[in-house]
Amino acid sequence: MISVVILVVSTQLLPAQGFHAVVDHDDIGVGTRSLEVDLSLDLSRVVREVDERFLSVAIDASLVAEEKLMYLLGSPKLRTLAKALAPSYLRFGGTMQDFMVFSSEKFFTQSHEDSCEKMELPPLLEERLKKQWTRQQVLLQKEDLQMKYRRVKFTEYSVDLLTSFANCTEMDLIFGLNALLRTSDNIWNSSNARSLIKYCESKQYRISWELGNEPNSYEKKAGIRVSGSQLGEDFVHLREILRESKLYHNRGLYGPDISQPRDHRKDLLQGFLSTGSQAINACTWHHYYVNGREATLADFISPEVLDSLGVKISEVLESVQLMSPGMRSWLGESSSAYGGGAEGLSDAFVAGFMWLDKLGLAAKMGLDVVIRQVLIGSGTYHLVDDNLDPLPDYWLSLLYKRLVGPEVLMVNTLPVAGLQNQRKKVRVYLHCADRNRGYSKGAITLMAMNLGARPSRLTLPAQLSLGTVEGFVLQSDQPDEAGLYSRSVMLNEKLLQMLDDHTLPELKGNILPPADHLLLPGFSLAFFVFTEAQAAACQ
Ligand SMILES: *[C@@H]1O[C@H](CO)[C@@H](O)[C@H](O)[C@H]1NC(C)=O
Ligand SMILES: *[C@@H]1O[C@H](CO)[C@@H](O)[C@H](O)[C@H]1NC(C)=O
């Protein structure tokens, strides 16, 4: 461990004028002196390693409610954006998955030879579908609010479009099957899943599987109660079906996709694992920090709210290790705020603090994969807007993919008595740099975020102050607190935008000369790549 220096915080107080509700008194002094934070880190040891698809994304199954909207997956723009996030899992699931019934209609058959280009959506049709999708989302949100779900039929169309999207973006598709199709004995009725699997097999579609979404709320959503142990047996049943398939006998099966532990959900998880753990490849659960209808701006930059994820991870890992030692654990669906996101916040620049902190904390604490709700879906926590243009969290995800490798290293901000509150506004995570993206052996990537308005100065250990650093600093395109609500983001003071539907901008770091510190502007998210760190852990 290398740990240095002292933490100095400006005590110089300025009049509090001009500050809004979320900026507490700790931030008084903005513009005078920066918040000093010292980093202590360990470059000798990899703490743990995550899946190379650690940052993954979901398409909400509600897209299928109006089946023609699945054609949106042919959008060249959406495909360009998705492909840049590969390698990644692509989960197709969510509340609607338990109301979806596959219905075979032979009139549509796509030849397997169709190329990715041929499947692209013509611009005029794309414009029309986007308008319909905007209207459809209002309807979906209303249904969600009233918890009134209608059964939805989907055909080969949807399956073909979805698998074409996954294939052409090089993402690994996970398809969520309906677990609410049940017999009178309350056992999963697999007959519909069998016909879907049979169809997918006939097309040689590469798919992994899930069964059921948030079974803890089946009673609320559908008036059906399913115990954890029964659900585990249903998974064993599905595993047997897959085992009989040449194509799927060793593909992944993930579950039970329960909501974060609270009340009886813990029992549900343990019951599930007691009967179903041999059937699954990873244990999945869902996490949202806050209720989208109540969330405030302050929640999104609150260290306490961000820390709450750590408590949940510990609880789940404890249950999983107790019941199935060695079992991997995933955030199978995750975002900022449940109920479709927090309006005006979950799709804004400020959402990045929850997103990057979740990625950092989940990797550090032992989760293997985090699936972001959603790449595209109704609500406001999507990565692309209604025009399919990338939102700030998309750009953040893209930078993460380019710069952050799977090996987690230890880093801490140095605690100083009495200044805990200050220090907590700067949060840091450390990984080896992504070698698949051309970084050399020993390079490391520091993720740093500043939740406060006051700029911060991160003091580096001597060993890191000798090499060059590539700095990628994300800030809102607008200053101060108002900027937190922006749907645009700047990288190193340059607005991020696609060049055209097939082309992303070059994401270039600023080369920073060797120094004993890094500057982190107020309300910023940053990646610093130490290309010459020669970390023993990253050789
Ligand atoms: C799958 O993707 C490859 C390129 O990544 C493409 O050549 C092929 O045609 C695609 N197949 C289908 C069915 O889309
Ligand atoms: C399962 O569902 C199918 C319809 O999809 C039905 O024909 C069959 O009778 C059901 N089986 C049981 C045991 O409920």
PDB file of C-alpha atoms in Angstrom, residues 64 67 92 100-104 152-159 175 177 192 196:
ATOM      1  CA  VAL A  64     -42.618  -6.422 -28.363  1.00  0.00           C
ATOM      2  CA  GLU A  67     -44.693  -6.156 -32.583  1.00  0.00           C
ATOM      3  CA  PHE A  92     -34.316  -9.234 -23.612  1.00  0.00           C
ATOM      4  CA  MET A 100     -45.484 -12.846 -23.617  1.00  0.00           C
ATOM      5  CA  VAL A 101     -46.645 -15.872 -25.534  1.00  0.00           C
ATOM      6  CA  PHE A 102     -44.896 -17.158 -28.613  1.00  0.00           C
ATOM      7  CA  SER A 103     -47.218 -17.801 -31.486  1.00  0.00           C
ATOM      8  CA  SER A 104     -45.954 -19.456 -34.605  1.00  0.00           C
ATOM      9  CA  VAL A 152     -48.879 -10.129 -25.590  1.00  0.00           C
ATOM     10  CA  LYS A 153     -48.415 -12.372 -28.573  1.00  0.00           C
ATOM     11  CA  PHE A 154     -45.114 -12.450 -30.412  1.00  0.00           C
ATOM     12  CA  THR A 155     -44.122 -14.323 -33.524  1.00  0.00           C
ATOM     13  CA  GLU A 156     -41.056 -15.430 -35.469  1.00  0.00           C
ATOM     14  CA  TYR A 157     -40.766 -11.808 -36.628  1.00  0.00           C
ATOM     15  CA  SER A 158     -39.665 -10.606 -33.240  1.00  0.00           C
ATOM     16  CA  VAL A 159     -37.299 -13.482 -32.689  1.00  0.00           C
ATOM     17  CA  PHE A 175     -33.844 -14.312 -23.840  1.00  0.00           C
ATOM     18  CA  LEU A 177     -38.893 -16.806 -20.992  1.00  0.00           C
ATOM     19  CA  ASN A 192     -44.825 -22.517 -25.130  1.00  0.00           C
ATOM     20  CA  LEU A 196     -39.984 -21.139 -29.123  1.00  0.00           C
TER      21      LEU A 196
END
